[in-house]
Amino acid sequence: MHEFNLIQQYFTWDNLPDDISIAVGDDAAVLDLPKGQQLVTSIDTLISGVHFPENTLPSAIGHKALAVNLSDLAAMGAVPKWFTLALTLPAIDTEWLEEFSEGLKSLAQQHQCFLIGGDTTRGPLSISIQVMGFVGQGRALLRSGAKVGDKIYVSGTLGDAAAGLQNILGELALSRDDAEFCQQKLNMPTPRLDESEKIKTFASACIDISDGLLQDLSHILKASNVGAILDLSTLPLSPVLSKLGNKQIRQFALSGGDDYELLFTVPESNEALFLEEMRNKVSCIGHITIECGKIIDESGKELSTTGYNHFNDS
Ligand code: ADP
Ligand code: MG
């Protein structure tokens, strides 16, 4: 199959909305920009064996490649609109491409985020997606807005994806159902766009958790010049994670990667209204303190913030 046919068959999608004048097929895409909005854009690359285990289903790879990017827009309080796809393939495998594009398309359709172009090359499997979306002028949710006294919240549950990865690597024994649950969280993360829509009205700062709660929290703390106290007994855990030993729970929930939950701060004055809106979709896990960059637990012990680091070989 020729590259042009490949693009035509798997990555040229129908029923594009009117704000896309030109999508796949010309030298570049041509798009209408809404008035009064700011463009928010982000790019993430997934490399086989680094960002997903080599035997991951192609549909899950397609899903995850877009999901991690949508998660970044959710963390900014932005609504996704379009994305481009740079795909490097070792060979043309039509079955793989069919399943990959189905996984990608199904998540894209769910969020009305449209593929407008890309690039296709040959080499070791790698997928880069750049996503574009919009936020009202001056309304982007930044890492730098946390203030002393703000409450720290997280969506969903923590550590399931890390447990799923350890299970795949043969380091953690789980029952069949539990393994399936954790691997689903690892391979098919849900970008928290619906939650972001609501959170953005109330939050002072936000980040998505990709490299572990502590490491990602430390980014908010540094950007905002504040510290944090966490009550570790309030970490939201799935029934599967709750069954593990305390040490493992802490490891996965605090430092495990790939959660793609939102971690954000809410000023106390907004908290009552916020909780009315969100009910039990979020958990309060601590609050912001004055001690810049420092994270302590409820007993005052300092927590180390090292999570996943691509350049750390040890
Ligand atoms: P050029 O050589 O001008 O960069 P390409 O052959 O790379 O052209 O791309 C032709 C068209 O196909 C462009 O509109 C490009 O955006 C699109 N395209 C290429 N690869 C992909 C892909 N993997 N997914 C979506 N669109 C793609
Ligand atoms: Mg090109």
mmCIF file of N, CA and C and ligand atoms in Angstrom, residues 3-4 7 11 23-27 85 115 117-120, ligand 1:
data_model
loop_
_atom_site.group_PDB
_atom_site.id
_atom_site.type_symbol
_atom_site.label_atom_id
_atom_site.label_comp_id
_atom_site.label_asym_id
_atom_site.label_seq_id
_atom_site.Cartn_x
_atom_site.Cartn_y
_atom_site.Cartn_z
ATOM 1 N N GLU A 3 1.748 5.221 0.710
ATOM 2 C CA GLU A 3 1.487 6.150 1.821
ATOM 3 C C GLU A 3 0.205 6.966 1.598
ATOM 4 N N PHE A 4 -0.018 7.420 0.352
ATOM 5 C CA PHE A 4 -1.199 8.257 0.085
ATOM 6 C C PHE A 4 -2.492 7.481 0.328
ATOM 7 N N ILE A 7 -3.096 7.083 4.077
ATOM 8 C CA ILE A 7 -3.672 8.291 4.688
ATOM 9 C C ILE A 7 -5.147 8.408 4.305
ATOM 10 N N PHE A 11 -6.964 7.769 7.702
ATOM 11 C CA PHE A 11 -6.873 9.035 8.429
ATOM 12 C C PHE A 11 -7.567 10.203 7.742
ATOM 13 N N ALA A 23 -8.825 20.081 5.621
ATOM 14 C CA ALA A 23 -8.215 19.158 6.590
ATOM 15 C C ALA A 23 -7.156 18.329 5.870
ATOM 16 N N VAL A 24 -7.203 17.008 6.002
ATOM 17 C CA VAL A 24 -6.218 16.120 5.375
ATOM 18 C C VAL A 24 -6.334 16.209 3.857
ATOM 19 N N GLY A 25 -5.188 16.315 3.173
ATOM 20 C CA GLY A 25 -5.217 16.264 1.714
ATOM 21 C C GLY A 25 -4.531 17.423 1.024
ATOM 22 N N ASP A 26 -4.384 18.553 1.702
ATOM 23 C CA ASP A 26 -3.614 19.647 1.107
ATOM 24 C C ASP A 26 -2.281 19.734 1.845
ATOM 25 N N ASP A 27 -1.522 20.803 1.617
ATOM 26 C CA ASP A 27 -0.222 20.903 2.277
ATOM 27 C C ASP A 27 -0.357 21.240 3.760
ATOM 28 N N LEU A 85 -1.668 14.284 13.620
ATOM 29 C CA LEU A 85 -1.095 12.980 13.981
ATOM 30 C C LEU A 85 0.180 12.731 13.188
ATOM 31 N N LEU A 115 -9.522 15.128 13.362
ATOM 32 C CA LEU A 115 -8.182 14.960 12.786
ATOM 33 C C LEU A 115 -8.067 15.841 11.541
ATOM 34 N N GLY A 117 -4.858 16.652 10.001
ATOM 35 C CA GLY A 117 -3.633 16.501 9.214
ATOM 36 C C GLY A 117 -2.604 15.706 9.973
ATOM 37 N N GLY A 118 -1.429 15.567 9.379
ATOM 38 C CA GLY A 118 -0.393 14.800 10.058
ATOM 39 C C GLY A 118 0.786 14.525 9.165
ATOM 40 N N ASP A 119 1.508 13.490 9.527
ATOM 41 C CA ASP A 119 2.692 13.107 8.777
ATOM 42 C C ASP A 119 2.876 11.605 8.981
ATOM 43 N N THR A 120 3.345 10.915 7.964
ATOM 44 C CA THR A 120 3.503 9.466 8.056
ATOM 45 C C THR A 120 4.907 9.090 7.609
HETATM 46 P P1 ADP B 1 3.734 16.861 2.521
HETATM 47 O O1 ADP B 1 4.787 16.036 1.851
HETATM 48 O O2 ADP B 1 3.271 18.034 1.749
HETATM 49 O O3 ADP B 1 4.033 17.153 3.954
HETATM 50 P P2 ADP B 1 2.238 14.546 3.231
HETATM 51 O O4 ADP B 1 2.272 13.457 2.236
HETATM 52 O O5 ADP B 1 3.072 14.450 4.452
HETATM 53 O O6 ADP B 1 2.442 15.921 2.479
HETATM 54 O O7 ADP B 1 0.738 14.726 3.695
HETATM 55 C C1 ADP B 1 -0.307 14.837 2.773
HETATM 56 C C2 ADP B 1 -1.569 15.192 3.523
HETATM 57 O O8 ADP B 1 -1.915 14.109 4.372
HETATM 58 C C3 ADP B 1 -1.435 16.412 4.422
HETATM 59 O O9 ADP B 1 -2.688 17.073 4.422
HETATM 60 C C4 ADP B 1 -1.146 15.824 5.777
HETATM 61 O O10 ADP B 1 -1.597 16.667 6.799
HETATM 62 C C5 ADP B 1 -1.935 14.530 5.724
HETATM 63 N N1 ADP B 1 -1.373 13.438 6.520
HETATM 64 C C6 ADP B 1 -0.185 12.799 6.359
HETATM 65 N N2 ADP B 1 -0.035 11.819 7.269
HETATM 66 C C7 ADP B 1 -1.137 11.846 8.049
HETATM 67 C C8 ADP B 1 -1.578 11.111 9.164
HETATM 68 N N3 ADP B 1 -0.871 10.120 9.722
HETATM 69 N N4 ADP B 1 -2.773 11.431 9.709
HETATM 70 C C9 ADP B 1 -3.516 12.432 9.193
HETATM 71 N N5 ADP B 1 -3.162 13.150 8.138
HETATM 72 C C10 ADP B 1 -1.991 12.872 7.575
#
